[in-house]
Amino acid sequence: MRSTFLPFSKPSISEAEIEAVAEVMRSGWITTGSKALAFEQAFANYCGAQGAVALSSATAGMHLLLTALGIGPGDEVITPSLTWISTVNLIRLLGATPIFADVERDTLMVSSETVAPLISEQTKAIIPVHFAGAPVELDALRQLAAASQISLIGDAAHAAGTEYRGERIGHRGTTIFSFHPIKNLTCGEGGMFCSDDAEMLEHIRRLKFHGLGVDAFDRTMQGRSPQAEVLEPGFKYNLTDMAAVLGLGQLSRLDGFIEKRTQLAERYNKLLVEVDEILPLITPTYPMRHAWHLYVVRVDSKHEGMDRDRFMAALKEKNIGTGIHFKAAHLQRYYRETMPQPQGTLKNTEWNSARLCSLPLFPDMELSDVDEVVAAIKEVLA
């Protein structure tokens, strides 16, 4: 058994990044400023996006976008139930109705086939999730959204550095990224809104800081204009320079992170072939680059009493951490009670929700750590 605990995720922070944050703190300008602007530009360049807006979280980005689209009572938004609960919560908080699309059993992503039957006259947006670092099949969803004249919002919380058919996620359309500590790129907390819609970019930039007609930091003023006018009610979702400078350092290392994550994932793939009761996700066959944000398996044990939760507890006893991504939103208590799903409509979602388990995967791991995880899995299931 391991002598030290192996978490399922851990950020890789360099000494240079620590010093960059310290330099910002010593500068006297620690809130949104030149570093946040530089991070926006660098991230837009990396993705090939027309523009980007740095935010305090991906949840903030989703809130601002749904607000900017005017989504509210009487509207419907199609999204998977197998996602982090923030998107579903925001739809409800704005008075709209989430409509849950089932996922493909072995990729955990929606498809045009699962989404199309759910579109109605009330549908205002589709929010597919790029899951675990793999991209959703976008072409068919883009065609579907365009034909129905509804918004397609890319949830790329898992997909910084992911590529789809030769383009980085964020290059086209409207996309929201997360920089939470477990993500491939972290700011501690943070998010980024990318779009090729110049008017929407300006709207999000305004909404993120109280609805002011100028950004929180005006490079010509070296600060915020005291004459700034409120053009509409807005929020307070700006990213600080302390967080942004960490993001800049992380962005410069992102491709290296993905390379290491890929090596670790390939090792898992090779070794877990020997374990019949552990079912990794299937990598999509269309042209893509997987960013390997998570290494997700399904625990389908034949042993009496060995379900996913007991499996995770047994691994923890062997000093190995795991995670669940995610318990389906419609199975959470509030949604069970307020909008119960007709039985059988989300079969793949529910089957996976009961079995999902994320194994340790982060850049500072070694291949030998993967070997130890798989050895422990075999012991637990023996």
mmCIF file of C-alpha atoms in Angstrom:
data_model
loop_
_atom_site.group_PDB
_atom_site.id
_atom_site.type_symbol
_atom_site.label_atom_id
_atom_site.label_comp_id
_atom_site.label_asym_id
_atom_site.label_seq_id
_atom_site.Cartn_x
_atom_site.Cartn_y
_atom_site.Cartn_z
ATOM 1 C CA MET A 1 0.000 0.000 0.000
ATOM 2 C CA ARG A 2 1.147 3.573 -0.697
ATOM 3 C CA SER A 3 2.777 5.344 2.237
ATOM 4 C CA THR A 4 1.442 8.769 1.160
ATOM 5 C CA PHE A 5 -1.996 9.837 -0.060
ATOM 6 C CA LEU A 6 -2.424 10.273 -3.827
ATOM 7 C CA PRO A 7 -5.229 12.788 -4.507
ATOM 8 C CA PHE A 8 -7.351 12.416 -7.617
ATOM 9 C CA SER A 9 -6.230 15.910 -8.684
ATOM 10 C CA LYS A 10 -3.623 18.492 -7.680
ATOM 11 C CA PRO A 11 -2.653 21.778 -9.374
ATOM 12 C CA SER A 12 0.895 22.113 -10.712
ATOM 13 C CA ILE A 13 2.142 25.535 -9.567
ATOM 14 C CA SER A 14 5.704 26.560 -10.466
ATOM 15 C CA GLU A 15 8.016 28.787 -8.460
ATOM 16 C CA ALA A 16 7.957 31.265 -11.358
ATOM 17 C CA GLU A 17 4.163 31.462 -11.081
ATOM 18 C CA ILE A 18 4.358 31.994 -7.325
ATOM 19 C CA GLU A 19 6.861 34.807 -7.865
ATOM 20 C CA ALA A 20 4.656 36.385 -10.555
ATOM 21 C CA VAL A 21 1.709 36.468 -8.127
ATOM 22 C CA ALA A 22 3.961 37.930 -5.428
ATOM 23 C CA GLU A 23 5.149 40.616 -7.850
ATOM 24 C CA VAL A 24 1.542 41.633 -8.546
ATOM 25 C CA MET A 25 0.865 41.786 -4.806
ATOM 26 C CA ARG A 26 3.909 44.004 -4.285
ATOM 27 C CA SER A 27 2.885 46.288 -7.148
ATOM 28 C CA GLY A 28 -0.072 47.764 -5.284
ATOM 29 C CA TRP A 29 -2.507 46.908 -8.128
ATOM 30 C CA ILE A 30 -4.061 43.545 -7.285
ATOM 31 C CA THR A 31 -7.586 43.734 -8.741
ATOM 32 C CA THR A 32 -8.531 43.717 -12.441
ATOM 33 C CA GLY A 33 -5.803 45.473 -14.409
ATOM 34 C CA SER A 34 -3.153 44.977 -17.074
ATOM 35 C CA LYS A 35 -2.543 41.306 -16.190
ATOM 36 C CA ALA A 36 -6.226 40.445 -16.665
ATOM 37 C CA LEU A 37 -6.186 42.160 -20.060
ATOM 38 C CA ALA A 38 -3.011 40.305 -21.034
ATOM 39 C CA PHE A 39 -4.555 36.998 -19.960
ATOM 40 C CA GLU A 40 -7.668 37.658 -22.060
ATOM 41 C CA GLN A 41 -5.572 38.394 -25.134
ATOM 42 C CA ALA A 42 -3.237 35.437 -24.616
ATOM 43 C CA PHE A 43 -6.123 33.007 -24.116
ATOM 44 C CA ALA A 44 -7.980 34.328 -27.174
ATOM 45 C CA ASN A 45 -4.803 33.911 -29.222
ATOM 46 C CA TYR A 46 -4.303 30.380 -27.908
ATOM 47 C CA CYS A 47 -7.832 29.328 -28.882
ATOM 48 C CA GLY A 48 -7.933 31.388 -32.060
ATOM 49 C CA ALA A 49 -11.000 33.206 -30.709
ATOM 50 C CA GLN A 50 -12.049 36.664 -31.851
ATOM 51 C CA GLY A 51 -12.115 37.819 -28.251
ATOM 52 C CA ALA A 52 -12.224 36.724 -24.625
ATOM 53 C CA VAL A 53 -13.447 38.103 -21.300
ATOM 54 C CA ALA A 54 -11.813 36.970 -18.044
ATOM 55 C CA LEU A 55 -14.265 36.263 -15.219
ATOM 56 C CA SER A 56 -14.330 35.117 -11.619
ATOM 57 C CA SER A 57 -15.672 31.668 -12.592
ATOM 58 C CA ALA A 58 -17.237 29.686 -15.411
ATOM 59 C CA THR A 59 -20.508 29.860 -13.471
ATOM 60 C CA ALA A 60 -20.279 33.652 -13.706
ATOM 61 C CA GLY A 61 -19.814 33.346 -17.460
ATOM 62 C CA MET A 62 -22.876 31.153 -17.812
ATOM 63 C CA HIS A 63 -24.952 33.529 -15.675
ATOM 64 C CA LEU A 64 -23.913 36.535 -17.769
ATOM 65 C CA LEU A 65 -24.519 34.796 -21.083
ATOM 66 C CA LEU A 66 -27.964 33.454 -20.186
ATOM 67 C CA THR A 67 -28.823 36.933 -18.928
ATOM 68 C CA ALA A 68 -27.513 38.579 -22.100
ATOM 69 C CA LEU A 69 -29.604 36.184 -24.198
ATOM 70 C CA GLY A 70 -32.688 37.264 -22.257
ATOM 71 C CA ILE A 71 -33.480 33.738 -21.095
ATOM 72 C CA GLY A 72 -36.188 33.686 -18.455
ATOM 73 C CA PRO A 73 -39.680 32.453 -17.522
ATOM 74 C CA GLY A 74 -41.334 30.394 -20.233
ATOM 75 C CA ASP A 75 -38.041 29.543 -21.946
ATOM 76 C CA GLU A 76 -36.390 26.120 -22.181
ATOM 77 C CA VAL A 77 -32.689 25.283 -22.276
ATOM 78 C CA ILE A 78 -31.493 21.839 -23.374
ATOM 79 C CA THR A 79 -28.511 20.484 -21.457
ATOM 80 C CA PRO A 80 -27.315 17.129 -20.114
ATOM 81 C CA SER A 81 -28.273 16.149 -16.588
ATOM 82 C CA LEU A 82 -24.810 14.581 -16.290
ATOM 83 C CA THR A 83 -22.982 17.837 -15.631
ATOM 84 C CA TRP A 84 -21.947 20.061 -12.759
ATOM 85 C CA ILE A 85 -25.050 21.454 -11.116
ATOM 86 C CA SER A 86 -24.216 25.143 -11.656
ATOM 87 C CA THR A 87 -25.619 25.309 -15.192
ATOM 88 C CA VAL A 88 -28.911 23.719 -14.200
ATOM 89 C CA ASN A 89 -29.165 25.953 -11.124
ATOM 90 C CA LEU A 90 -28.676 29.089 -13.216
ATOM 91 C CA ILE A 91 -31.366 28.083 -15.695
ATOM 92 C CA ARG A 92 -33.795 27.632 -12.797
ATOM 93 C CA LEU A 93 -32.728 30.818 -11.014
ATOM 94 C CA LEU A 94 -33.497 32.815 -14.164
ATOM 95 C CA GLY A 95 -36.969 31.292 -14.242
ATOM 96 C CA ALA A 96 -36.396 29.073 -17.276
ATOM 97 C CA THR A 97 -36.774 25.288 -17.502
ATOM 98 C CA PRO A 98 -33.841 22.878 -18.010
ATOM 99 C CA ILE A 99 -34.675 20.115 -20.480
ATOM 100 C CA PHE A 100 -32.377 17.147 -19.953
ATOM 101 C CA ALA A 101 -30.867 15.338 -22.917
ATOM 102 C CA ASP A 102 -29.537 11.836 -22.390
ATOM 103 C CA VAL A 103 -25.834 11.194 -23.037
ATOM 104 C CA GLU A 104 -24.124 8.563 -25.135
ATOM 105 C CA ARG A 105 -23.355 5.661 -22.808
ATOM 106 C CA ASP A 106 -19.579 5.514 -23.335
ATOM 107 C CA THR A 107 -18.620 9.161 -24.013
ATOM 108 C CA LEU A 108 -20.993 10.847 -21.516
ATOM 109 C CA MET A 109 -21.773 13.541 -24.097
ATOM 110 C CA VAL A 110 -25.003 14.561 -25.790
ATOM 111 C CA SER A 111 -25.413 14.253 -29.547
ATOM 112 C CA SER A 112 -27.676 15.753 -32.171
ATOM 113 C CA GLU A 113 -29.725 12.535 -31.953
ATOM 114 C CA THR A 114 -30.400 12.955 -28.232
ATOM 115 C CA VAL A 115 -30.996 16.716 -28.486
ATOM 116 C CA ALA A 116 -33.154 17.034 -31.625
ATOM 117 C CA PRO A 117 -36.349 15.419 -30.228
ATOM 118 C CA LEU A 118 -36.304 17.850 -27.280
ATOM 119 C CA ILE A 119 -36.401 21.072 -29.303
ATOM 120 C CA SER A 120 -39.662 22.985 -29.013
ATOM 121 C CA GLU A 121 -40.967 26.474 -29.695
ATOM 122 C CA GLN A 122 -39.831 27.404 -26.174
ATOM 123 C CA THR A 123 -36.226 26.263 -26.700
ATOM 124 C CA LYS A 124 -33.829 29.206 -26.524
ATOM 125 C CA ALA A 125 -30.447 27.488 -26.127
ATOM 126 C CA ILE A 126 -28.554 24.186 -26.211
ATOM 127 C CA ILE A 127 -25.635 23.730 -23.788
ATOM 128 C CA PRO A 128 -23.578 20.624 -24.665
ATOM 129 C CA VAL A 129 -20.679 19.690 -22.372
ATOM 130 C CA HIS A 130 -17.216 18.760 -23.626
ATOM 131 C CA PHE A 131 -16.702 15.980 -21.105
ATOM 132 C CA ALA A 132 -13.469 15.062 -19.288
ATOM 133 C CA GLY A 133 -11.330 16.765 -21.957
ATOM 134 C CA ALA A 134 -12.913 15.234 -25.065
ATOM 135 C CA PRO A 135 -14.888 17.427 -27.499
ATOM 136 C CA VAL A 136 -18.554 16.868 -28.246
ATOM 137 C CA GLU A 137 -19.451 16.255 -31.921
ATOM 138 C CA LEU A 138 -20.018 19.913 -32.761
ATOM 139 C CA ASP A 139 -20.806 19.940 -36.487
ATOM 140 C CA ALA A 140 -24.180 18.233 -36.177
ATOM 141 C CA LEU A 141 -25.135 20.318 -33.131
ATOM 142 C CA ARG A 142 -24.157 23.524 -34.942
ATOM 143 C CA GLN A 143 -26.370 22.581 -37.870
ATOM 144 C CA LEU A 144 -29.230 21.694 -35.543
ATOM 145 C CA ALA A 145 -28.981 24.982 -33.630
ATOM 146 C CA ALA A 146 -28.731 27.040 -36.815
ATOM 147 C CA ALA A 147 -31.719 25.304 -38.396
ATOM 148 C CA SER A 148 -33.789 25.964 -35.270
ATOM 149 C CA GLN A 149 -32.403 29.515 -34.814
ATOM 150 C CA ILE A 150 -31.391 28.879 -31.208
ATOM 151 C CA SER A 151 -28.154 29.613 -29.361
ATOM 152 C CA LEU A 152 -25.453 26.945 -28.983
ATOM 153 C CA ILE A 153 -23.348 27.499 -25.846
ATOM 154 C CA GLY A 154 -20.204 25.411 -25.453
ATOM 155 C CA ASP A 155 -19.576 24.294 -21.868
ATOM 156 C CA ALA A 156 -15.803 23.866 -22.029
ATOM 157 C CA ALA A 157 -15.161 23.726 -18.279
ATOM 158 C CA HIS A 158 -13.239 20.478 -18.981
ATOM 159 C CA ALA A 159 -11.773 21.492 -22.322
ATOM 160 C CA ALA A 160 -8.946 24.049 -22.109
ATOM 161 C CA GLY A 161 -6.587 22.873 -24.858
ATOM 162 C CA THR A 162 -9.055 20.399 -26.390
ATOM 163 C CA GLU A 163 -9.190 20.342 -30.199
ATOM 164 C CA TYR A 164 -12.028 19.392 -32.544
ATOM 165 C CA ARG A 165 -11.378 18.696 -36.225
ATOM 166 C CA GLY A 166 -8.188 20.758 -36.243
ATOM 167 C CA GLU A 167 -9.546 23.722 -34.262
ATOM 168 C CA ARG A 168 -9.137 24.445 -30.579
ATOM 169 C CA ILE A 169 -12.334 24.588 -28.591
ATOM 170 C CA GLY A 170 -13.189 28.282 -28.295
ATOM 171 C CA HIS A 171 -12.116 29.080 -31.861
ATOM 172 C CA ARG A 172 -15.696 29.330 -33.156
ATOM 173 C CA GLY A 173 -19.028 30.147 -31.606
ATOM 174 C CA THR A 174 -19.555 30.979 -27.937
ATOM 175 C CA THR A 175 -17.688 28.998 -25.283
ATOM 176 C CA ILE A 176 -17.145 29.171 -21.522
ATOM 177 C CA PHE A 177 -14.041 27.799 -19.753
ATOM 178 C CA SER A 178 -13.313 27.069 -16.078
ATOM 179 C CA PHE A 179 -10.041 27.616 -14.211
ATOM 180 C CA HIS A 180 -10.993 25.898 -10.949
ATOM 181 C CA PRO A 181 -8.014 24.268 -9.122
ATOM 182 C CA ILE A 182 -8.682 20.787 -10.543
ATOM 183 C CA LYS A 183 -8.784 22.008 -14.170
ATOM 184 C CA ASN A 184 -5.951 21.661 -16.703
ATOM 185 C CA LEU A 185 -5.251 25.380 -16.287
ATOM 186 C CA THR A 186 -5.999 27.097 -12.984
ATOM 187 C CA CYS A 187 -6.187 30.642 -11.632
ATOM 188 C CA GLY A 188 -7.183 29.381 -8.187
ATOM 189 C CA GLU A 189 -10.697 30.302 -9.257
ATOM 190 C CA GLY A 190 -11.648 31.877 -12.563
ATOM 191 C CA GLY A 191 -13.224 31.478 -15.957
ATOM 192 C CA MET A 192 -13.087 32.766 -19.521
ATOM 193 C CA PHE A 193 -15.819 33.667 -21.994
ATOM 194 C CA CYS A 194 -14.812 33.326 -25.668
ATOM 195 C CA SER A 195 -16.898 34.297 -28.681
ATOM 196 C CA ASP A 196 -16.765 35.293 -32.332
ATOM 197 C CA ASP A 197 -19.712 37.650 -31.725
ATOM 198 C CA ALA A 198 -18.193 41.102 -31.136
ATOM 199 C CA GLU A 199 -21.447 42.569 -29.847
ATOM 200 C CA MET A 200 -21.897 39.742 -27.339
ATOM 201 C CA LEU A 201 -18.288 40.110 -26.158
ATOM 202 C CA GLU A 202 -18.925 43.770 -25.413
ATOM 203 C CA HIS A 203 -22.193 42.938 -23.658
ATOM 204 C CA ILE A 204 -20.514 40.345 -21.403
ATOM 205 C CA ARG A 205 -17.665 42.741 -20.668
ATOM 206 C CA ARG A 206 -20.209 45.347 -19.564
ATOM 207 C CA LEU A 207 -22.356 42.973 -17.505
ATOM 208 C CA LYS A 208 -19.356 41.540 -15.634
ATOM 209 C CA PHE A 209 -18.708 44.907 -13.928
ATOM 210 C CA HIS A 210 -21.952 46.561 -12.839
ATOM 211 C CA GLY A 211 -23.124 47.387 -16.377
ATOM 212 C CA LEU A 212 -20.615 50.223 -16.719
ATOM 213 C CA GLY A 213 -19.928 51.551 -20.193
ATOM 214 C CA VAL A 214 -16.177 50.996 -19.712
ATOM 215 C CA ASP A 215 -14.341 47.978 -18.362
ATOM 216 C CA ALA A 216 -13.160 47.791 -14.748
ATOM 217 C CA PHE A 217 -9.690 48.656 -16.072
ATOM 218 C CA ASP A 218 -9.206 51.138 -18.903
ATOM 219 C CA ARG A 219 -5.665 50.863 -20.260
ATOM 220 C CA THR A 220 -5.727 54.524 -21.398
ATOM 221 C CA MET A 221 -6.645 55.651 -17.871
ATOM 222 C CA GLN A 222 -4.484 53.103 -16.004
ATOM 223 C CA GLY A 223 -7.602 52.569 -13.925
ATOM 224 C CA ARG A 224 -11.365 53.052 -14.180
ATOM 225 C CA SER A 225 -12.799 56.286 -15.452
ATOM 226 C CA PRO A 226 -14.595 58.095 -12.602
ATOM 227 C CA GLN A 227 -17.080 59.340 -15.225
ATOM 228 C CA ALA A 228 -18.125 55.809 -16.243
ATOM 229 C CA GLU A 229 -21.876 55.527 -16.853
ATOM 230 C CA VAL A 230 -24.099 52.565 -15.991
ATOM 231 C CA LEU A 231 -25.719 51.455 -19.251
ATOM 232 C CA GLU A 232 -27.704 48.586 -17.711
ATOM 233 C CA PRO A 233 -27.769 46.758 -14.366
ATOM 234 C CA GLY A 234 -24.794 44.423 -14.119
ATOM 235 C CA PHE A 235 -22.880 42.140 -11.770
ATOM 236 C CA LYS A 236 -19.437 41.900 -10.125
ATOM 237 C CA TYR A 237 -17.696 38.994 -11.847
ATOM 238 C CA ASN A 238 -14.289 40.431 -12.798
ATOM 239 C CA LEU A 239 -11.046 38.435 -12.469
ATOM 240 C CA THR A 240 -8.243 39.909 -10.331
ATOM 241 C CA ASP A 241 -4.710 40.477 -11.591
ATOM 242 C CA MET A 242 -3.455 38.092 -8.894
ATOM 243 C CA ALA A 243 -5.504 35.302 -10.465
ATOM 244 C CA ALA A 244 -4.820 36.401 -14.049
ATOM 245 C CA VAL A 245 -1.032 36.366 -13.720
ATOM 246 C CA LEU A 246 -1.239 32.796 -12.420
ATOM 247 C CA GLY A 247 -3.406 31.984 -15.447
ATOM 248 C CA LEU A 248 -0.799 33.477 -17.795
ATOM 249 C CA GLY A 249 1.885 31.226 -16.360
ATOM 250 C CA GLN A 250 -0.379 28.180 -16.518
ATOM 251 C CA LEU A 251 -1.360 28.934 -20.118
ATOM 252 C CA SER A 252 2.295 28.888 -21.172
ATOM 253 C CA ARG A 253 2.543 25.353 -19.743
ATOM 254 C CA LEU A 254 -0.854 24.033 -20.848
ATOM 255 C CA ASP A 255 0.319 21.992 -23.832
ATOM 256 C CA GLY A 256 3.000 20.387 -21.657
ATOM 257 C CA PHE A 257 0.370 19.566 -19.048
ATOM 258 C CA ILE A 258 -1.788 17.896 -21.704
ATOM 259 C CA GLU A 259 1.167 15.905 -23.026
ATOM 260 C CA LYS A 260 1.851 14.519 -19.538
ATOM 261 C CA ARG A 261 -1.846 13.851 -18.876
ATOM 262 C CA THR A 262 -2.011 11.948 -22.173
ATOM 263 C CA GLN A 263 0.925 9.730 -21.163
ATOM 264 C CA LEU A 264 -0.758 8.932 -17.860
ATOM 265 C CA ALA A 265 -4.131 8.243 -19.511
ATOM 266 C CA GLU A 266 -2.531 5.934 -22.067
ATOM 267 C CA ARG A 267 -0.911 3.993 -19.208
ATOM 268 C CA TYR A 268 -4.308 3.629 -17.531
ATOM 269 C CA ASN A 269 -5.841 2.487 -20.821
ATOM 270 C CA LYS A 270 -3.180 -0.174 -21.280
ATOM 271 C CA LEU A 271 -3.330 -1.563 -17.741
ATOM 272 C CA LEU A 272 -7.096 -1.435 -17.222
ATOM 273 C CA VAL A 273 -7.725 -3.704 -20.197
ATOM 274 C CA GLU A 274 -6.882 -6.457 -17.701
ATOM 275 C CA VAL A 275 -9.701 -5.405 -15.317
ATOM 276 C CA ASP A 276 -13.094 -6.478 -16.668
ATOM 277 C CA GLU A 277 -15.091 -4.646 -13.999
ATOM 278 C CA ILE A 278 -13.571 -1.227 -14.740
ATOM 279 C CA LEU A 279 -14.929 0.416 -17.901
ATOM 280 C CA PRO A 280 -13.044 3.523 -19.067
ATOM 281 C CA LEU A 281 -14.791 6.009 -21.326
ATOM 282 C CA ILE A 282 -14.406 5.522 -25.068
ATOM 283 C CA THR A 283 -12.444 8.184 -26.948
ATOM 284 C CA PRO A 284 -14.449 9.700 -29.840
ATOM 285 C CA THR A 285 -13.333 8.544 -33.291
ATOM 286 C CA TYR A 286 -13.675 11.894 -35.091
ATOM 287 C CA PRO A 287 -10.500 14.023 -35.452
ATOM 288 C CA MET A 288 -9.698 15.606 -32.083
ATOM 289 C CA ARG A 289 -7.151 16.204 -29.334
ATOM 290 C CA HIS A 290 -8.198 14.975 -25.905
ATOM 291 C CA ALA A 291 -7.043 17.279 -23.094
ATOM 292 C CA TRP A 292 -7.493 14.543 -20.452
ATOM 293 C CA HIS A 293 -8.891 16.792 -17.745
ATOM 294 C CA LEU A 294 -10.278 13.681 -16.021
ATOM 295 C CA TYR A 295 -9.725 9.945 -16.257
ATOM 296 C CA VAL A 296 -13.250 8.609 -15.744
ATOM 297 C CA VAL A 297 -14.156 4.940 -15.375
ATOM 298 C CA ARG A 298 -17.385 3.121 -14.591
ATOM 299 C CA VAL A 299 -17.291 0.558 -11.777
ATOM 300 C CA ASP A 300 -19.408 -2.394 -12.891
ATOM 301 C CA SER A 301 -18.500 -4.930 -10.244
ATOM 302 C CA LYS A 302 -20.034 -8.395 -10.222
ATOM 303 C CA HIS A 303 -19.124 -8.878 -6.553
ATOM 304 C CA GLU A 304 -21.943 -8.787 -4.028
ATOM 305 C CA GLY A 305 -21.878 -5.491 -2.136
ATOM 306 C CA MET A 306 -19.028 -3.943 -4.181
ATOM 307 C CA ASP A 307 -20.674 -0.908 -5.719
ATOM 308 C CA ARG A 308 -18.997 2.350 -6.815
ATOM 309 C CA ASP A 309 -19.172 3.988 -3.384
ATOM 310 C CA ARG A 310 -17.612 1.017 -1.591
ATOM 311 C CA PHE A 311 -14.979 0.796 -4.318
ATOM 312 C CA MET A 312 -14.013 4.439 -3.697
ATOM 313 C CA ALA A 313 -13.919 3.928 0.065
ATOM 314 C CA ALA A 314 -11.693 0.872 -0.341
ATOM 315 C CA LEU A 315 -9.253 2.813 -2.533
ATOM 316 C CA LYS A 316 -9.138 5.612 0.025
ATOM 317 C CA GLU A 317 -8.090 3.062 2.646
ATOM 318 C CA LYS A 318 -5.168 2.315 0.321
ATOM 319 C CA ASN A 319 -4.231 6.029 0.199
ATOM 320 C CA ILE A 320 -5.711 6.668 -3.245
ATOM 321 C CA GLY A 321 -8.168 9.496 -3.812
ATOM 322 C CA THR A 322 -11.022 9.439 -6.304
ATOM 323 C CA GLY A 323 -13.891 11.708 -7.377
ATOM 324 C CA ILE A 324 -17.373 11.569 -8.884
ATOM 325 C CA HIS A 325 -18.073 13.580 -12.049
ATOM 326 C CA PHE A 326 -21.023 13.760 -11.702
ATOM 327 C CA LYS A 327 -24.152 12.738 -9.854
ATOM 328 C CA ALA A 328 -26.845 13.493 -12.413
ATOM 329 C CA ALA A 329 -28.600 16.807 -11.758
ATOM 330 C CA HIS A 330 -32.099 15.330 -12.014
ATOM 331 C CA LEU A 331 -31.216 12.888 -9.209
ATOM 332 C CA GLN A 332 -30.327 15.701 -6.795
ATOM 333 C CA ARG A 333 -32.982 16.182 -4.126
ATOM 334 C CA TYR A 334 -34.289 19.584 -5.271
ATOM 335 C CA TYR A 335 -34.701 18.461 -8.888
ATOM 336 C CA ARG A 336 -36.142 15.066 -7.913
ATOM 337 C CA GLU A 337 -38.850 16.861 -5.969
ATOM 338 C CA THR A 338 -39.597 19.803 -8.250
ATOM 339 C CA MET A 339 -39.221 18.361 -11.752
ATOM 340 C CA PRO A 340 -39.131 14.534 -11.669
ATOM 341 C CA GLN A 341 -38.030 12.874 -14.911
ATOM 342 C CA PRO A 342 -40.307 10.331 -16.603
ATOM 343 C CA GLN A 343 -38.846 6.894 -15.926
ATOM 344 C CA GLY A 344 -36.605 5.572 -18.664
ATOM 345 C CA THR A 345 -35.974 8.859 -20.476
ATOM 346 C CA LEU A 346 -32.372 9.205 -19.247
ATOM 347 C CA LYS A 347 -31.224 5.578 -19.157
ATOM 348 C CA ASN A 348 -27.572 6.173 -20.067
ATOM 349 C CA THR A 349 -27.311 9.122 -17.693
ATOM 350 C CA GLU A 350 -28.677 7.154 -14.748
ATOM 351 C CA TRP A 351 -26.640 4.024 -15.477
ATOM 352 C CA ASN A 352 -23.442 6.083 -15.542
ATOM 353 C CA SER A 353 -24.351 8.321 -12.603
ATOM 354 C CA ALA A 354 -24.431 5.260 -10.334
ATOM 355 C CA ARG A 355 -21.045 3.957 -11.546
ATOM 356 C CA LEU A 356 -18.812 6.938 -12.390
ATOM 357 C CA CYS A 357 -15.465 7.284 -10.679
ATOM 358 C CA SER A 358 -12.568 9.629 -11.526
ATOM 359 C CA LEU A 359 -9.121 8.147 -10.915
ATOM 360 C CA PRO A 360 -6.029 10.227 -10.039
ATOM 361 C CA LEU A 361 -4.758 12.262 -12.993
ATOM 362 C CA PHE A 362 -2.582 15.384 -12.798
ATOM 363 C CA PRO A 363 0.712 16.522 -14.380
ATOM 364 C CA ASP A 364 2.936 15.988 -11.354
ATOM 365 C CA MET A 365 2.036 12.284 -11.194
ATOM 366 C CA GLU A 366 4.482 9.636 -12.399
ATOM 367 C CA LEU A 367 3.721 6.555 -14.484
ATOM 368 C CA SER A 368 4.579 4.520 -11.388
ATOM 369 C CA ASP A 369 1.654 6.210 -9.609
ATOM 370 C CA VAL A 370 -0.680 4.861 -12.284
ATOM 371 C CA ASP A 371 0.798 1.392 -11.773
ATOM 372 C CA GLU A 372 0.080 1.640 -8.042
ATOM 373 C CA VAL A 373 -3.498 2.813 -8.627
ATOM 374 C CA VAL A 374 -4.229 -0.079 -10.950
ATOM 375 C CA ALA A 375 -2.596 -2.567 -8.564
ATOM 376 C CA ALA A 376 -4.793 -1.248 -5.768
ATOM 377 C CA ILE A 377 -7.882 -1.542 -7.982
ATOM 378 C CA LYS A 378 -7.104 -5.181 -8.646
ATOM 379 C CA GLU A 379 -6.660 -5.830 -4.927
ATOM 380 C CA VAL A 380 -9.939 -4.112 -4.085
ATOM 381 C CA LEU A 381 -11.852 -6.110 -6.705
ATOM 382 C CA ALA A 382 -10.127 -9.443 -6.016
#
